[in-house]
mmCIF file of C-alpha atoms in Angstrom:
data_model
loop_
_atom_site.group_PDB
_atom_site.id
_atom_site.type_symbol
_atom_site.label_atom_id
_atom_site.label_comp_id
_atom_site.label_asym_id
_atom_site.label_seq_id
_atom_site.Cartn_x
_atom_site.Cartn_y
_atom_site.Cartn_z
ATOM 1 C CA UNK A 1 119.172 35.372 149.034
ATOM 2 C CA UNK A 2 121.281 32.749 147.303
ATOM 3 C CA UNK A 3 118.266 31.432 145.430
ATOM 4 C CA UNK A 4 117.506 34.895 144.068
ATOM 5 C CA UNK A 5 121.153 35.375 143.030
ATOM 6 C CA UNK A 6 121.067 32.055 141.172
ATOM 7 C CA UNK A 7 117.767 32.893 139.508
ATOM 8 C CA UNK A 8 119.205 36.282 138.463
ATOM 9 C CA UNK A 9 121.855 34.316 136.563
ATOM 10 C CA UNK A 10 119.091 32.482 134.735
ATOM 11 C CA UNK A 11 119.782 29.150 136.405
ATOM 12 C CA UNK A 12 117.010 26.618 136.588
ATOM 13 C CA UNK A 13 114.874 26.721 139.727
ATOM 14 C CA UNK A 14 115.570 23.016 140.437
ATOM 15 C CA UNK A 15 119.130 24.007 141.462
ATOM 16 C CA UNK A 16 117.628 26.242 144.140
ATOM 17 C CA UNK A 17 115.293 23.650 145.632
ATOM 18 C CA UNK A 18 117.894 21.839 147.793
ATOM 19 C CA UNK A 19 118.811 25.162 149.420
ATOM 20 C CA UNK A 20 115.667 25.435 151.533
ATOM 21 C CA UNK A 21 113.786 23.107 153.831
ATOM 22 C CA UNK A 22 116.751 20.820 154.541
ATOM 23 C CA UNK A 23 116.442 18.790 157.761
ATOM 24 C CA UNK A 24 119.601 18.639 159.857
ATOM 25 C CA UNK A 25 120.562 16.913 163.072
ATOM 26 C CA UNK A 26 123.757 15.996 164.892
ATOM 27 C CA UNK A 27 124.525 12.443 165.935
ATOM 28 C CA UNK A 28 127.324 11.498 168.336
ATOM 29 C CA UNK A 29 127.462 7.818 169.180
ATOM 30 C CA UNK A 30 123.949 6.825 170.202
ATOM 31 C CA UNK A 31 122.840 10.373 171.011
ATOM 32 C CA UNK A 32 121.022 12.544 168.462
ATOM 33 C CA UNK A 33 119.954 16.147 168.566
ATOM 34 C CA UNK A 34 116.519 17.346 167.599
ATOM 35 C CA UNK A 35 116.049 17.803 163.869
ATOM 36 C CA UNK A 36 115.797 21.381 162.659
ATOM 37 C CA UNK A 37 115.007 22.687 159.193
ATOM 38 C CA UNK A 38 117.627 24.851 157.477
ATOM 39 C CA UNK A 39 116.764 27.503 154.935
ATOM 40 C CA UNK A 40 120.188 29.113 154.681
ATOM 41 C CA UNK A 41 123.587 28.076 153.433
ATOM 42 C CA UNK A 42 124.602 25.304 151.077
ATOM 43 C CA UNK A 43 124.365 21.599 151.830
ATOM 44 C CA UNK A 44 127.492 20.110 153.400
ATOM 45 C CA UNK A 45 129.484 17.690 151.252
ATOM 46 C CA UNK A 46 127.705 18.943 148.139
ATOM 47 C CA UNK A 47 129.989 19.270 145.141
ATOM 48 C CA UNK A 48 128.295 22.570 144.285
ATOM 49 C CA UNK A 49 128.856 24.152 147.713
ATOM 50 C CA UNK A 50 132.115 25.976 146.790
ATOM 51 C CA UNK A 51 130.451 27.373 143.657
ATOM 52 C CA UNK A 52 127.363 28.383 145.614
ATOM 53 C CA UNK A 53 129.482 30.116 148.268
ATOM 54 C CA UNK A 54 131.425 31.961 145.569
ATOM 55 C CA UNK A 55 128.186 33.155 143.972
ATOM 56 C CA UNK A 56 126.696 34.097 147.331
ATOM 57 C CA UNK A 57 129.709 36.252 148.227
ATOM 58 C CA UNK A 58 130.391 37.614 144.734
ATOM 59 C CA UNK A 59 129.002 41.051 145.593
ATOM 60 C CA UNK A 60 131.332 41.421 148.574
ATOM 61 C CA UNK A 61 134.166 43.441 147.055
ATOM 62 C CA UNK A 62 137.130 45.495 148.171
ATOM 63 C CA UNK A 63 136.432 49.222 148.025
ATOM 64 C CA UNK A 64 140.008 50.493 148.198
ATOM 65 C CA UNK A 65 143.151 49.605 146.244
ATOM 66 C CA UNK A 66 145.035 48.643 149.416
ATOM 67 C CA UNK A 67 142.450 46.016 150.426
ATOM 68 C CA UNK A 68 141.848 42.657 148.775
ATOM 69 C CA UNK A 69 139.102 40.155 149.473
ATOM 70 C CA UNK A 70 140.033 36.508 149.009
ATOM 71 C CA UNK A 71 137.327 33.840 148.918
ATOM 72 C CA UNK A 72 138.251 30.265 149.695
ATOM 73 C CA UNK A 73 135.929 27.285 149.455
ATOM 74 C CA UNK A 74 133.748 28.447 152.351
ATOM 75 C CA UNK A 75 135.713 31.257 153.918
ATOM 76 C CA UNK A 76 136.498 34.902 153.183
ATOM 77 C CA UNK A 77 139.643 36.800 154.150
ATOM 78 C CA UNK A 78 140.386 40.515 153.954
ATOM 79 C CA UNK A 79 144.012 41.386 153.246
ATOM 80 C CA UNK A 80 144.967 45.013 153.715
ATOM 81 C CA UNK A 81 148.086 47.100 153.388
ATOM 82 C CA UNK A 82 148.539 49.371 156.396
ATOM 83 C CA UNK A 83 150.969 52.206 155.709
ATOM 84 C CA UNK A 84 152.444 54.659 158.222
ATOM 85 C CA UNK A 85 150.363 53.101 161.034
ATOM 86 C CA UNK A 86 147.180 54.368 159.333
ATOM 87 C CA UNK A 87 144.615 51.590 159.730
ATOM 88 C CA UNK A 88 141.558 53.639 158.741
ATOM 89 C CA UNK A 89 141.039 52.163 155.255
ATOM 90 C CA UNK A 90 141.456 48.613 156.554
ATOM 91 C CA UNK A 91 139.154 49.175 159.530
ATOM 92 C CA UNK A 92 136.559 50.826 157.271
ATOM 93 C CA UNK A 93 136.575 47.717 155.088
ATOM 94 C CA UNK A 94 136.216 45.483 158.128
ATOM 95 C CA UNK A 95 133.225 47.566 159.257
ATOM 96 C CA UNK A 96 131.609 47.356 155.809
ATOM 97 C CA UNK A 97 132.312 43.610 155.636
ATOM 98 C CA UNK A 98 130.658 43.156 159.022
ATOM 99 C CA UNK A 99 127.567 45.012 157.787
ATOM 100 C CA UNK A 100 127.564 43.027 154.544
ATOM 101 C CA UNK A 101 127.667 39.774 156.549
ATOM 102 C CA UNK A 102 124.742 40.902 158.695
ATOM 103 C CA UNK A 103 122.737 41.968 155.628
ATOM 104 C CA UNK A 104 123.444 38.603 153.989
ATOM 105 C CA UNK A 105 122.663 36.473 157.056
ATOM 106 C CA UNK A 106 126.250 35.288 157.605
ATOM 107 C CA UNK A 107 126.424 36.396 161.247
ATOM 108 C CA UNK A 108 124.640 34.910 164.247
#
């Protein structure tokens, strides 16, 4: 998904290559996990990762004036104004954000 969003911007395909087929393992002391191949997300400690995350989540937008979506380096927060104990608009946004995350492979 991220690769297609980058290509839609007209970015060179070589920027997309490190996003797929990346081997990853965890090492603690002398113990190592099995290596798996990642085809999602941005490489850790990559200077482009914050930019890639911002582009990946750029189509996740607030749908009501009382809700705001704030993207940090690799995190997203929904801020909502709840008036007169009416949480419906905020909860609707949380539901739509949950669906957006599932559609964009950001949920387990």
